[in-house]
Short mmCIF file of C-alpha atoms and ligand atoms in Angstrom, two decimals:
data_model
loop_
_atom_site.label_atom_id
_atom_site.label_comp_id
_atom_site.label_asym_id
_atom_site.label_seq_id
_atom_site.Cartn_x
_atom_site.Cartn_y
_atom_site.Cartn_z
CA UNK V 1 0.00 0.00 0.00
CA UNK V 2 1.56 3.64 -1.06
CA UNK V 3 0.86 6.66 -2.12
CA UNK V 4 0.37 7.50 -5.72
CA UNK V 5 1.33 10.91 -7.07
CA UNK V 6 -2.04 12.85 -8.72
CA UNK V 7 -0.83 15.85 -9.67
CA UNK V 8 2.10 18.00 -9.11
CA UNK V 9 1.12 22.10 -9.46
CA UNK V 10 3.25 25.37 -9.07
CA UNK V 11 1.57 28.31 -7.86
CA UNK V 12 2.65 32.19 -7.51
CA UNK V 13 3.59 32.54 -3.67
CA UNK V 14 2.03 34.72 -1.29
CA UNK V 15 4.80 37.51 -1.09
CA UNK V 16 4.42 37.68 -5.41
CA UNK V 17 8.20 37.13 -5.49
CA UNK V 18 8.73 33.09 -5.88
CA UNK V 19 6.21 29.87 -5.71
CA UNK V 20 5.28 27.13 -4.27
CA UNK V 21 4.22 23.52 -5.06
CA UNK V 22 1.77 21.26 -4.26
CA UNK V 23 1.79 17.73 -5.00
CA UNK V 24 -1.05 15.78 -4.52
CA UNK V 25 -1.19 12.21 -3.38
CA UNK V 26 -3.61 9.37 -2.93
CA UNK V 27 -4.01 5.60 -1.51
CA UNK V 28 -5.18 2.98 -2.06
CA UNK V 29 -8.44 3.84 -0.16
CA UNK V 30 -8.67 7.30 -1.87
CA UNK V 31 -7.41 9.07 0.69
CA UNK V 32 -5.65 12.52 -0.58
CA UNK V 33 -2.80 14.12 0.85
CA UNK V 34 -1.02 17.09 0.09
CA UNK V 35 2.79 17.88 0.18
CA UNK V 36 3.49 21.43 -0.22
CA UNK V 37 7.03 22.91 -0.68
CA UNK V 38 7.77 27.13 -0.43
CA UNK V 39 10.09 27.41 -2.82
CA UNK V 40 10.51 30.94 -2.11
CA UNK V 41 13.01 32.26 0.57
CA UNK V 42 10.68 34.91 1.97
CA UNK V 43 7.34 32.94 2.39
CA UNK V 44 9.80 30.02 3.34
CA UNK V 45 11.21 31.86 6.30
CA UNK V 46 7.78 33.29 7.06
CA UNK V 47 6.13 29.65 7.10
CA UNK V 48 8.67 28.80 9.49
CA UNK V 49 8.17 31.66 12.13
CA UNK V 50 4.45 30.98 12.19
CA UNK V 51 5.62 27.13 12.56
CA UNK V 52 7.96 28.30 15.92
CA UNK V 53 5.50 30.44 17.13
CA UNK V 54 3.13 27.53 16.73
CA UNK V 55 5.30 25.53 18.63
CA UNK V 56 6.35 27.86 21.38
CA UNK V 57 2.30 28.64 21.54
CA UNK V 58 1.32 24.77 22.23
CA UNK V 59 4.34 24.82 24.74
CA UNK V 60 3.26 27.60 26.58
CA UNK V 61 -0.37 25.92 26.61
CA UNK V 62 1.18 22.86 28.11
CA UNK V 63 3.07 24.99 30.83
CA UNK V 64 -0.28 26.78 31.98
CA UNK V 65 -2.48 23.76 31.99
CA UNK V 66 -0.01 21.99 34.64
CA UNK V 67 0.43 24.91 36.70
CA UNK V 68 -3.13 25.86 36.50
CA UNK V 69 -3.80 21.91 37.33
CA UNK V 70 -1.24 22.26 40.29
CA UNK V 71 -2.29 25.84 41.29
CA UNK V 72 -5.95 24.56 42.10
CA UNK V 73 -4.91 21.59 43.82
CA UNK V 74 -3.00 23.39 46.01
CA UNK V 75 -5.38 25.92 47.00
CA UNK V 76 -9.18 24.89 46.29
CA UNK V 77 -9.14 21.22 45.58
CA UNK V 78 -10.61 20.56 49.28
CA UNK V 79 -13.43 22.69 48.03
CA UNK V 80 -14.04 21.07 45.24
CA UNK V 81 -14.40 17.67 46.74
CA UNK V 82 -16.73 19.78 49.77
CA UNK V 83 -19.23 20.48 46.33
CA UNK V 84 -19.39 16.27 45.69
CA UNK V 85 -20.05 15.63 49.48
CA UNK V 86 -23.82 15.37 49.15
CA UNK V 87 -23.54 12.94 46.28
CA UNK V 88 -23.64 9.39 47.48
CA UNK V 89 -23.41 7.16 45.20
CA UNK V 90 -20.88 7.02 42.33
CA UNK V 91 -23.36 7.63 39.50
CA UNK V 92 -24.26 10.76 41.76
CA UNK V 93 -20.87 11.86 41.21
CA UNK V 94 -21.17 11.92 37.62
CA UNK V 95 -24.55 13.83 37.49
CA UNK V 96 -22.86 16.50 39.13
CA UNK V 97 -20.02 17.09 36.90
CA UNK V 98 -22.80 16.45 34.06
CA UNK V 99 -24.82 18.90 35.31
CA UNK V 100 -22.32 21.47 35.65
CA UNK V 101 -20.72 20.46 31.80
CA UNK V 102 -17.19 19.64 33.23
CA UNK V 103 -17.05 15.68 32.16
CA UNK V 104 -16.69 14.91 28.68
CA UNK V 105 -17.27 11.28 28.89
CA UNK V 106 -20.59 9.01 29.16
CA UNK V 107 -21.97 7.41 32.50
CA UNK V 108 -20.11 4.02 30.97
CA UNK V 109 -17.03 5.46 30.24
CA UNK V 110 -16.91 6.74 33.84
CA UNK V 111 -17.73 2.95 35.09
CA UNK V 112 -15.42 1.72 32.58
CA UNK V 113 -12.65 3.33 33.88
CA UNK V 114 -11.34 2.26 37.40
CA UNK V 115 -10.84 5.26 39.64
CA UNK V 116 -9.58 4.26 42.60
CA UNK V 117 -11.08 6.63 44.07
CA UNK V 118 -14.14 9.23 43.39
CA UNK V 119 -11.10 11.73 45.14
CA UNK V 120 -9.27 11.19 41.91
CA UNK V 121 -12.05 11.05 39.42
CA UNK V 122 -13.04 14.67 41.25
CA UNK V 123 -9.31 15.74 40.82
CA UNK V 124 -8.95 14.92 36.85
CA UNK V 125 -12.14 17.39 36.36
CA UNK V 126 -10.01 20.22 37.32
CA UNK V 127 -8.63 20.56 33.85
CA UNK V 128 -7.84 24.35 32.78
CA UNK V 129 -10.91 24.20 30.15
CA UNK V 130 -13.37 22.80 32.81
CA UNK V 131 -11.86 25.80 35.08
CA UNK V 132 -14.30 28.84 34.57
CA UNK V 133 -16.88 26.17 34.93
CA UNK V 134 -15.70 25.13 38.03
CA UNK V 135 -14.67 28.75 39.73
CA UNK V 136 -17.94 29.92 39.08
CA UNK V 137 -19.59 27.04 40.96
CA UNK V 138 -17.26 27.25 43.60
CA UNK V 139 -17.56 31.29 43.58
CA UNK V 140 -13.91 31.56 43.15
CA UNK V 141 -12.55 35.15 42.40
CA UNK V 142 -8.64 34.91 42.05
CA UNK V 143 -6.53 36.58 39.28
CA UNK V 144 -3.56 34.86 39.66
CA UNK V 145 -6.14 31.91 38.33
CA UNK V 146 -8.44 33.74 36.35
CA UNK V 147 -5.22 35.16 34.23
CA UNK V 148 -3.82 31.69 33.59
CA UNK V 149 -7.28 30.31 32.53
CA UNK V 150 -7.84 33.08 30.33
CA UNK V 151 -4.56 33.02 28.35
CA UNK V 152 -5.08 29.19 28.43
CA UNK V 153 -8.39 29.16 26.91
CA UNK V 154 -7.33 31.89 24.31
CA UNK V 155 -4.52 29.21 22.96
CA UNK V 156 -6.93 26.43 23.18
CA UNK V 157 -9.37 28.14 20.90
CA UNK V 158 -6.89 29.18 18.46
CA UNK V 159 -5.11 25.61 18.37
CA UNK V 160 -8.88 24.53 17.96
CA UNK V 161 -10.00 26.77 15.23
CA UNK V 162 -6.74 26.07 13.13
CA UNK V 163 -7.52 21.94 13.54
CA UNK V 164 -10.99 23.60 12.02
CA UNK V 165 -9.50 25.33 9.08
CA UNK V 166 -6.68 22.72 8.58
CA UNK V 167 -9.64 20.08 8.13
CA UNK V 168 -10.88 21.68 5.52
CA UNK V 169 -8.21 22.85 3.91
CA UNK V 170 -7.46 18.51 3.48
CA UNK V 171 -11.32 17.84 2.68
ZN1 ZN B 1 7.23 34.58 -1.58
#
């Protein structure tokens, strides 16, 4: 199984001063792929600066979702657990979260998986997207967190609405 070359097609470059090429590929189960090559030093070096910054963005995204992760824990993850306390059964658990939109899975997933404890099920909500969620349940007003979450969010949407665009740009 390989990849068969379609078509191979030059274009003027964005800057107006070179081109690049796109070659065009498919399988064996029609699936198309596209290779494209700047062969122009300016757009090159351009691509490649919005490919760092890329890089250094999903970093940075990385860095804040730990410390936000660790930040909470450290300060408001006894609260957190205090909001589960009147749910006493396990499926209870998971209508909470449901109900205030922080899980992502089903009922079975959450029975599928083995938490060893409904402590560490509570723990892996606090994710930085499930965050303004969660502050505003637990009327949290802090900065320090708010800032983090915000900048957070603001590279999770762009990361997400590039996936978007890239998607289409392949379909
Ligand atoms: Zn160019």
């Amino acid at each position: 199984m390989g990849w068969d070359i379609m078509s191979t097609d030059t274009y003027p470059c964005e800057c107006g001063k070179g081109t690049y090429t796109e070659v065009r590929e498919m399988d064996d189960w029609n699936r198309i792929r596209v290779h494209r090559t700047i062969n122009c030093p300016i757009c090159k070096l351009k691509a490649e600066e919005i490919e760092n910054k890329l890089i250094e963005e999903r970093k940075r995204l990385d860095t804040l979702a730990r410390e936000i992760k660790s930040y909470f824990k450290e300060n408001y993850i006894e609260q957190w657990f205090a909001y589960f306390s009147a749910a006493k059964s396990k499926k209870a658990v998971w209508e909470y979260s449901r109900d205030l939109r922080v899980n992502k899975g089903s009922l079975s997933t959450f029975y599928n998986r083995k938490y060893t404890s409904m402590e560490e099920y509570i723990s892996e909500l606090a994710t930085f997207d499930n965050m303004k969620n969660i502050m505003e349940a637990l009327d949290i007003h802090d900065n320090n967190l708010t800032r983090k979450v915000e900048e957070a969010m603001e590279l999770y949407q762009k990361e997400h609405s590039r996936a978007i665009a890239e998607w289409h740009r392949k379909h």
